PDB file of C-alpha atoms in Angstrom:
ATOM      1  CA  GLY A   1      -0.296  -0.104  -0.172  1.00 60.00           C
ATOM      2  CA  ALA A   2       1.084   3.391  -0.271  1.00 86.00           C
ATOM      3  CA  GLY A   3       3.847   5.646   2.508  1.00 94.00           C
ATOM      4  CA  VAL A   4       3.008   8.734   4.061  1.00 97.00           C
ATOM      5  CA  SER A   5       3.408  11.502   1.390  1.00 97.00           C
ATOM      6  CA  GLN A   6       4.653  14.699   1.880  1.00 98.00           C
ATOM      7  CA  SER A   7       4.194  18.127  -0.243  1.00 97.00           C
ATOM      8  CA  PRO A   8       6.452  19.960  -1.643  1.00 98.00           C
ATOM      9  CA  SER A   9      10.135  17.604  -1.038  1.00 97.00           C
ATOM     10  CA  ASN A  10      11.534  20.868  -1.126  1.00 97.00           C
ATOM     11  CA  LYS A  11      10.595  24.779  -0.699  1.00 98.00           C
ATOM     12  CA  VAL A  12      12.909  27.675  -0.603  1.00 98.00           C
ATOM     13  CA  THR A  13      11.288  30.473   1.133  1.00 98.00           C
ATOM     14  CA  GLU A  14      12.012  34.181   2.380  1.00 98.00           C
ATOM     15  CA  LYS A  15      12.773  35.226   5.501  1.00 97.00           C
ATOM     16  CA  GLY A  16       9.667  36.607   7.215  1.00 98.00           C
ATOM     17  CA  LYS A  17       7.061  34.660   5.006  1.00 98.00           C
ATOM     18  CA  ASP A  18       4.528  31.844   5.942  1.00 98.00           C
ATOM     19  CA  VAL A  19       4.613  28.238   4.790  1.00 98.00           C
ATOM     20  CA  GLU A  20       2.634  25.181   4.731  1.00 98.00           C
ATOM     21  CA  LEU A  21       3.416  22.224   4.596  1.00 98.00           C
ATOM     22  CA  ARG A  22       1.503  18.872   3.783  1.00 98.00           C
ATOM     23  CA  CYS A  23       1.321  14.980   5.447  1.00 98.00           C
ATOM     24  CA  ASP A  24      -1.035  12.038   4.024  1.00 96.00           C
ATOM     25  CA  PRO A  25      -0.115   9.253   6.770  1.00 95.00           C
ATOM     26  CA  ILE A  26      -1.093   5.845   6.073  1.00 95.00           C
ATOM     27  CA  SER A  27      -4.587   4.945   5.546  1.00 92.00           C
ATOM     28  CA  GLY A  28      -5.782   3.396   8.483  1.00 90.00           C
ATOM     29  CA  HIS A  29      -2.847   5.042  11.162  1.00 92.00           C
ATOM     30  CA  THR A  30      -5.090   7.044  13.430  1.00 90.00           C
ATOM     31  CA  ALA A  31      -1.062   8.485  14.842  1.00 92.00           C
ATOM     32  CA  LEU A  32       0.005  11.033  13.069  1.00 94.00           C
ATOM     33  CA  TYR A  33       3.452  13.075  14.553  1.00 95.00           C
ATOM     34  CA  TRP A  34       5.594  15.414  12.815  1.00 97.00           C
ATOM     35  CA  TYR A  35       9.554  15.370  13.604  1.00 97.00           C
ATOM     36  CA  ARG A  36      12.408  17.831  12.186  1.00 97.00           C
ATOM     37  CA  GLN A  37      15.888  16.709  11.395  1.00 97.00           C
ATOM     38  CA  SER A  38      18.982  19.373  11.441  1.00 93.00           C
ATOM     39  CA  LEU A  39      22.261  19.093  11.376  1.00 84.00           C
ATOM     40  CA  GLY A  40      23.159  21.002  14.889  1.00 78.00           C
ATOM     41  CA  GLN A  41      20.147  19.652  16.460  1.00 81.00           C
ATOM     42  CA  GLY A  42      19.072  15.605  15.600  1.00 89.00           C
ATOM     43  CA  LEU A  43      15.888  14.321  14.459  1.00 94.00           C
ATOM     44  CA  GLU A  44      13.332  16.582  16.857  1.00 95.00           C
ATOM     45  CA  PHE A  45      10.017  15.831  18.120  1.00 95.00           C
ATOM     46  CA  LEU A  46       7.326  18.644  17.494  1.00 96.00           C
ATOM     47  CA  ILE A  47       4.123  17.314  17.591  1.00 95.00           C
ATOM     48  CA  TYR A  48       1.633  14.224  17.594  1.00 93.00           C
ATOM     49  CA  PHE A  49      -2.578  14.160  16.918  1.00 93.00           C
ATOM     50  CA  GLN A  50      -4.405  10.578  18.495  1.00 89.00           C
ATOM     51  CA  GLY A  51      -7.454  10.063  16.480  1.00 84.00           C
ATOM     52  CA  ASN A  52     -10.137  13.495  17.897  1.00 82.00           C
ATOM     53  CA  SER A  53      -7.846  13.906  21.330  1.00 86.00           C
ATOM     54  CA  ALA A  54      -6.182  16.831  21.690  1.00 88.00           C
ATOM     55  CA  PRO A  55      -2.340  17.043  19.576  1.00 91.00           C
ATOM     56  CA  ASP A  56       0.213  16.591  21.343  1.00 91.00           C
ATOM     57  CA  LYS A  57       2.665  20.000  20.984  1.00 93.00           C
ATOM     58  CA  SER A  58       5.039  19.867  23.653  1.00 91.00           C
ATOM     59  CA  GLY A  59       7.895  19.510  21.134  1.00 93.00           C
ATOM     60  CA  LEU A  60       7.373  22.690  19.258  1.00 96.00           C
ATOM     61  CA  PRO A  61       9.869  25.407  19.290  1.00 95.00           C
ATOM     62  CA  SER A  62       8.233  28.053  19.524  1.00 95.00           C
ATOM     63  CA  ASP A  63       4.382  29.954  18.475  1.00 96.00           C
ATOM     64  CA  ARG A  64       5.300  31.069  15.135  1.00 98.00           C
ATOM     65  CA  PHE A  65       4.640  26.615  14.939  1.00 98.00           C
ATOM     66  CA  SER A  66       0.919  25.270  14.927  1.00 97.00           C
ATOM     67  CA  ALA A  67      -0.412  22.203  12.439  1.00 96.00           C
ATOM     68  CA  GLU A  68      -3.940  20.916  12.026  1.00 95.00           C
ATOM     69  CA  ARG A  69      -4.884  17.680  10.887  1.00 94.00           C
ATOM     70  CA  THR A  70      -8.883  17.788   9.142  1.00 86.00           C
ATOM     71  CA  GLY A  71     -10.424  14.817   8.970  1.00 81.00           C
ATOM     72  CA  GLY A  72      -8.143  12.549  11.738  1.00 78.00           C
ATOM     73  CA  SER A  73      -6.220  12.720   8.094  1.00 90.00           C
ATOM     74  CA  VAL A  74      -3.823  14.918   6.364  1.00 95.00           C
ATOM     75  CA  SER A  75      -1.954  17.164   8.181  1.00 97.00           C
ATOM     76  CA  THR A  76      -0.883  20.684   7.442  1.00 97.00           C
ATOM     77  CA  LEU A  77       2.091  22.143   9.583  1.00 98.00           C
ATOM     78  CA  THR A  78       2.134  26.056   9.738  1.00 98.00           C
ATOM     79  CA  ILE A  79       5.006  28.042  10.413  1.00 98.00           C
ATOM     80  CA  GLN A  80       4.643  32.271  10.327  1.00 98.00           C
ATOM     81  CA  ARG A  81       7.178  34.373   9.635  1.00 98.00           C
ATOM     82  CA  THR A  82      10.275  32.346   9.418  1.00 98.00           C
ATOM     83  CA  GLN A  83      13.484  33.001  10.662  1.00 97.00           C
ATOM     84  CA  GLN A  84      17.134  31.791   8.917  1.00 96.00           C
ATOM     85  CA  GLU A  85      17.012  28.926  12.087  1.00 95.00           C
ATOM     86  CA  ASP A  86      13.944  27.340  11.344  1.00 97.00           C
ATOM     87  CA  SER A  87      15.803  25.941   7.691  1.00 97.00           C
ATOM     88  CA  ALA A  88      16.150  21.373   8.257  1.00 97.00           C
ATOM     89  CA  VAL A  89      14.252  18.383   6.179  1.00 97.00           C
ATOM     90  CA  TYR A  90      10.759  18.158   8.070  1.00 98.00           C
ATOM     91  CA  LEU A  91       9.682  14.125   8.074  1.00 98.00           C
ATOM     92  CA  CYS A  92       6.103  12.753   8.954  1.00 97.00           C
ATOM     93  CA  ALA A  93       5.542  10.338  10.509  1.00 96.00           C
ATOM     94  CA  SER A  94       2.471   7.378  10.813  1.00 94.00           C
ATOM     95  CA  SER A  95       1.225   4.897  13.244  1.00 92.00           C
ATOM     96  CA  LEU A  96      -1.383   2.483  13.168  1.00 89.00           C
ATOM     97  CA  ARG A  97      -2.140   3.229  16.788  1.00 81.00           C
ATOM     98  CA  GLY A  98       0.076   5.506  19.787  1.00 74.00           C
ATOM     99  CA  GLN A  99       2.035   4.435  22.268  1.00 73.00           C
ATOM    100  CA  GLY A 100       4.582   1.740  21.042  1.00 78.00           C
ATOM    101  CA  TYR A 101       3.386   1.162  17.816  1.00 84.00           C
ATOM    102  CA  GLU A 102       6.054   1.858  14.383  1.00 90.00           C
ATOM    103  CA  GLN A 103       6.052   4.896  13.007  1.00 93.00           C
ATOM    104  CA  TYR A 104       6.636   4.918   9.100  1.00 94.00           C
ATOM    105  CA  PHE A 105       8.017   8.615   7.991  1.00 96.00           C
ATOM    106  CA  GLY A 106       7.612  10.352   4.552  1.00 97.00           C
ATOM    107  CA  PRO A 107      10.287  11.168   2.598  1.00 96.00           C
ATOM    108  CA  GLY A 108      10.454  14.197   3.860  1.00 97.00           C
ATOM    109  CA  THR A 109      10.101  18.922   2.972  1.00 98.00           C
ATOM    110  CA  ARG A 110      13.475  20.867   3.210  1.00 97.00           C
ATOM    111  CA  LEU A 111      12.500  24.071   3.789  1.00 98.00           C
ATOM    112  CA  THR A 112      15.369  26.403   3.409  1.00 97.00           C
ATOM    113  CA  VAL A 113      15.022  30.012   4.595  1.00 97.00           C
ATOM    114  CA  THR A 114      16.774  32.197   2.621  1.00 96.00           C
TER     115      THR A 114
ATOM    116  CA  ALA B   1      20.124  15.048  30.128  1.00 59.00           C
ATOM    117  CA  GLN B   2      20.417  12.662  26.964  1.00 64.00           C
ATOM    118  CA  LYS B   3      18.185   9.732  26.917  1.00 93.00           C
ATOM    119  CA  VAL B   4      19.235   8.144  23.861  1.00 97.00           C
ATOM    120  CA  THR B   5      23.343   7.519  23.251  1.00 97.00           C
ATOM    121  CA  GLN B   6      24.729   5.948  20.873  1.00 97.00           C
ATOM    122  CA  ALA B   7      28.392   6.948  20.682  1.00 95.00           C
ATOM    123  CA  GLN B   8      29.732   6.099  17.254  1.00 97.00           C
ATOM    124  CA  THR B   9      29.688   9.199  15.308  1.00 96.00           C
ATOM    125  CA  GLU B  10      30.872   7.344  12.227  1.00 97.00           C
ATOM    126  CA  ILE B  11      31.870   3.343  10.991  1.00 98.00           C
ATOM    127  CA  SER B  12      33.617   2.757   8.177  1.00 98.00           C
ATOM    128  CA  VAL B  13      34.002  -1.604   7.041  1.00 98.00           C
ATOM    129  CA  VAL B  14      35.300  -3.542   4.484  1.00 97.00           C
ATOM    130  CA  GLU B  15      32.121  -5.272   2.863  1.00 97.00           C
ATOM    131  CA  LYS B  16      31.135  -8.870   4.107  1.00 97.00           C
ATOM    132  CA  GLU B  17      32.737  -8.033   8.170  1.00 98.00           C
ATOM    133  CA  ASP B  18      30.425  -7.592  10.727  1.00 98.00           C
ATOM    134  CA  VAL B  19      29.712  -4.319  12.635  1.00 98.00           C
ATOM    135  CA  THR B  20      28.124  -3.692  15.541  1.00 98.00           C
ATOM    136  CA  LEU B  21      26.025  -0.756  16.323  1.00 98.00           C
ATOM    137  CA  ASP B  22      25.749   0.670  20.579  1.00 98.00           C
ATOM    138  CA  CYS B  23      22.748   2.320  21.411  1.00 98.00           C
ATOM    139  CA  VAL B  24      23.044   3.165  25.442  1.00 98.00           C
ATOM    140  CA  TYR B  25      19.238   4.491  26.758  1.00 97.00           C
ATOM    141  CA  GLU B  26      17.795   6.017  29.951  1.00 95.00           C
ATOM    142  CA  THR B  27      14.689   6.134  31.438  1.00 92.00           C
ATOM    143  CA  ARG B  28      12.578   5.887  34.498  1.00 90.00           C
ATOM    144  CA  ASP B  29       9.815   4.008  32.701  1.00 89.00           C
ATOM    145  CA  THR B  30       9.312   0.399  33.856  1.00 89.00           C
ATOM    146  CA  THR B  31       7.263   0.507  30.320  1.00 90.00           C
ATOM    147  CA  TYR B  32       9.048   1.560  27.110  1.00 92.00           C
ATOM    148  CA  TYR B  33       9.944   0.531  23.390  1.00 93.00           C
ATOM    149  CA  LEU B  34      12.502   1.234  21.697  1.00 94.00           C
ATOM    150  CA  PHE B  35      13.743   1.342  17.796  1.00 95.00           C
ATOM    151  CA  TRP B  36      16.087   1.617  14.903  1.00 97.00           C
ATOM    152  CA  TYR B  37      15.297   2.991  12.301  1.00 97.00           C
ATOM    153  CA  LYS B  38      18.738   3.217   9.035  1.00 97.00           C
ATOM    154  CA  GLN B  39      18.343   6.340   6.976  1.00 97.00           C
ATOM    155  CA  PRO B  40      19.633   5.750   3.381  1.00 95.00           C
ATOM    156  CA  PRO B  41      21.420   7.645   1.405  1.00 92.00           C
ATOM    157  CA  SER B  42      18.510   8.692  -0.104  1.00 89.00           C
ATOM    158  CA  GLY B  43      16.511  10.441   3.667  1.00 90.00           C
ATOM    159  CA  GLU B  44      13.482   8.305   3.980  1.00 92.00           C
ATOM    160  CA  LEU B  45      13.631   6.635   7.371  1.00 95.00           C
ATOM    161  CA  VAL B  46      12.922   2.943   7.137  1.00 96.00           C
ATOM    162  CA  PHE B  47      12.004   1.119  10.884  1.00 95.00           C
ATOM    163  CA  LEU B  48      13.208  -1.535  11.544  1.00 96.00           C
ATOM    164  CA  ILE B  49      12.619  -3.305  14.339  1.00 94.00           C
ATOM    165  CA  ARG B  50      10.385  -2.700  17.928  1.00 92.00           C
ATOM    166  CA  ARG B  51      11.281  -4.010  21.325  1.00 92.00           C
ATOM    167  CA  ASN B  52       8.635  -3.171  24.593  1.00 90.00           C
ATOM    168  CA  SER B  53      10.510  -3.508  28.153  1.00 92.00           C
ATOM    169  CA  PHE B  54       9.264  -6.334  28.790  1.00 91.00           C
ATOM    170  CA  ASP B  55      11.026  -8.549  25.672  1.00 88.00           C
ATOM    171  CA  GLU B  56      14.754  -8.715  26.175  1.00 86.00           C
ATOM    172  CA  GLN B  57      15.294 -11.950  23.448  1.00 86.00           C
ATOM    173  CA  ASN B  58      16.983 -11.076  21.529  1.00 87.00           C
ATOM    174  CA  GLU B  59      16.102 -10.764  17.647  1.00 88.00           C
ATOM    175  CA  ILE B  60      17.391 -11.531  14.670  1.00 90.00           C
ATOM    176  CA  SER B  61      15.958 -11.473  11.018  1.00 91.00           C
ATOM    177  CA  GLY B  62      18.140 -12.074   8.255  1.00 94.00           C
ATOM    178  CA  ARG B  63      21.355 -10.572   8.251  1.00 96.00           C
ATOM    179  CA  TYR B  64      20.938  -8.242  11.135  1.00 96.00           C
ATOM    180  CA  SER B  65      20.295  -9.267  14.618  1.00 95.00           C
ATOM    181  CA  TRP B  66      19.352  -7.293  18.513  1.00 95.00           C
ATOM    182  CA  ASN B  67      20.489  -7.454  21.557  1.00 96.00           C
ATOM    183  CA  PHE B  68      18.598  -5.817  24.083  1.00 95.00           C
ATOM    184  CA  GLN B  69      20.276  -5.942  27.905  1.00 95.00           C
ATOM    185  CA  LYS B  70      18.147  -3.729  30.707  1.00 94.00           C
ATOM    186  CA  SER B  71      20.661  -4.481  33.067  1.00 93.00           C
ATOM    187  CA  THR B  72      23.287  -1.951  31.079  1.00 96.00           C
ATOM    188  CA  SER B  73      20.007   0.004  29.735  1.00 96.00           C
ATOM    189  CA  SER B  74      21.208  -1.673  26.030  1.00 97.00           C
ATOM    190  CA  PHE B  75      19.986  -2.082  22.811  1.00 97.00           C
ATOM    191  CA  ASN B  76      22.720  -3.101  20.127  1.00 97.00           C
ATOM    192  CA  PHE B  77      22.350  -3.886  16.628  1.00 97.00           C
ATOM    193  CA  THR B  78      24.399  -6.116  13.960  1.00 97.00           C
ATOM    194  CA  ILE B  79      25.401  -6.429  10.820  1.00 97.00           C
ATOM    195  CA  THR B  80      26.809  -9.631  10.258  1.00 97.00           C
ATOM    196  CA  ALA B  81      28.297 -10.386   6.771  1.00 97.00           C
ATOM    197  CA  SER B  82      28.108  -5.834   6.151  1.00 97.00           C
ATOM    198  CA  GLN B  83      27.394  -5.287   2.183  1.00 97.00           C
ATOM    199  CA  VAL B  84      27.507  -1.871   0.469  1.00 97.00           C
ATOM    200  CA  VAL B  85      23.573  -1.470   0.583  1.00 96.00           C
ATOM    201  CA  ASP B  86      24.733  -0.856   4.363  1.00 97.00           C
ATOM    202  CA  SER B  87      26.117   2.341   4.453  1.00 97.00           C
ATOM    203  CA  ALA B  88      23.173   4.846   5.921  1.00 97.00           C
ATOM    204  CA  VAL B  89      22.848   6.305   9.186  1.00 97.00           C
ATOM    205  CA  TYR B  90      20.946   4.377  11.344  1.00 98.00           C
ATOM    206  CA  PHE B  91      19.178   5.348  14.378  1.00 98.00           C
ATOM    207  CA  CYS B  92      18.460   4.225  17.285  1.00 98.00           C
ATOM    208  CA  ALA B  93      14.740   5.902  19.518  1.00 96.00           C
ATOM    209  CA  LEU B  94      13.228   4.963  22.378  1.00 95.00           C
ATOM    210  CA  SER B  95       9.529   6.357  23.308  1.00 92.00           C
ATOM    211  CA  GLU B  96       9.002   6.816  26.907  1.00 87.00           C
ATOM    212  CA  ASN B  97       5.132   5.397  28.160  1.00 74.00           C
ATOM    213  CA  GLN B  98       4.938   8.717  30.817  1.00 62.00           C
ATOM    214  CA  ALA B  99       6.443  10.753  27.993  1.00 61.00           C
ATOM    215  CA  GLY B 100       4.471   9.976  25.839  1.00 64.00           C
ATOM    216  CA  THR B 101       4.741   8.695  22.427  1.00 80.00           C
ATOM    217  CA  ALA B 102       6.619  10.931  20.340  1.00 89.00           C
ATOM    218  CA  LEU B 103      10.710   9.028  19.799  1.00 92.00           C
ATOM    219  CA  ILE B 104      13.718  10.492  21.311  1.00 94.00           C
ATOM    220  CA  PHE B 105      15.629   9.459  18.379  1.00 96.00           C
ATOM    221  CA  GLY B 106      20.160   9.011  18.974  1.00 96.00           C
ATOM    222  CA  LYS B 107      22.258  11.415  17.320  1.00 95.00           C
ATOM    223  CA  GLY B 108      22.689   8.424  14.961  1.00 97.00           C
ATOM    224  CA  THR B 109      25.522   6.543  14.106  1.00 97.00           C
ATOM    225  CA  THR B 110      26.672   6.392  10.160  1.00 97.00           C
ATOM    226  CA  LEU B 111      27.819   3.721   8.870  1.00 98.00           C
ATOM    227  CA  SER B 112      30.265   3.160   5.204  1.00 98.00           C
ATOM    228  CA  VAL B 113      30.916  -0.180   4.026  1.00 98.00           C
ATOM    229  CA  SER B 114      33.461  -0.151   0.698  1.00 97.00           C
ATOM    230  CA  SER B 115      33.578  -2.668  -1.095  1.00 94.00           C
TER     231      SER B 115
END
């Protein structure tokens, strides 16, 4: 079956602009995660959605970052007023359930803020 | 405090050599989960294995094997008879029961296998 898909694959934006990154999880997976991978910080958790529960936003680095998940499926990560330190690969993952289940990752969106 | 430590930043081996990637974790939870992921040059993280804290049985899958030892808080990964296609960055990760389901990743070990 289809894996996790993300779009765009690459995004170049100017400092101060807003960007939206999209994630389509594996069909039937109730849990969805966003992570960020950068050279300096490694792989960092950002936010987690599980079914209709309130999302776990504990990893979001600032209030410029937000995410939503519509209809329990597609998710959008929004970064407002982008800064150069936001440059990274943003990874989306989904899992069948939450705790303890393996997470399957998408190919990522490489964000470059100039 | 770093919760997942992969002390080996880079390892280089020649094809057919065996190689072990070390992973040491830290948690106060009694229920937790450990994972290994592979990130080849293409960039996509590939799930390899999951272990829960109550299952210390070693696992073998083809040329891959994993050694989980709670006494030393380690979850090491061995590749037998390495191949060039094994060249990748390998990440060990921890999911703690009390902290939710987010994966806490180690910094990764870059494995280079030459022919």
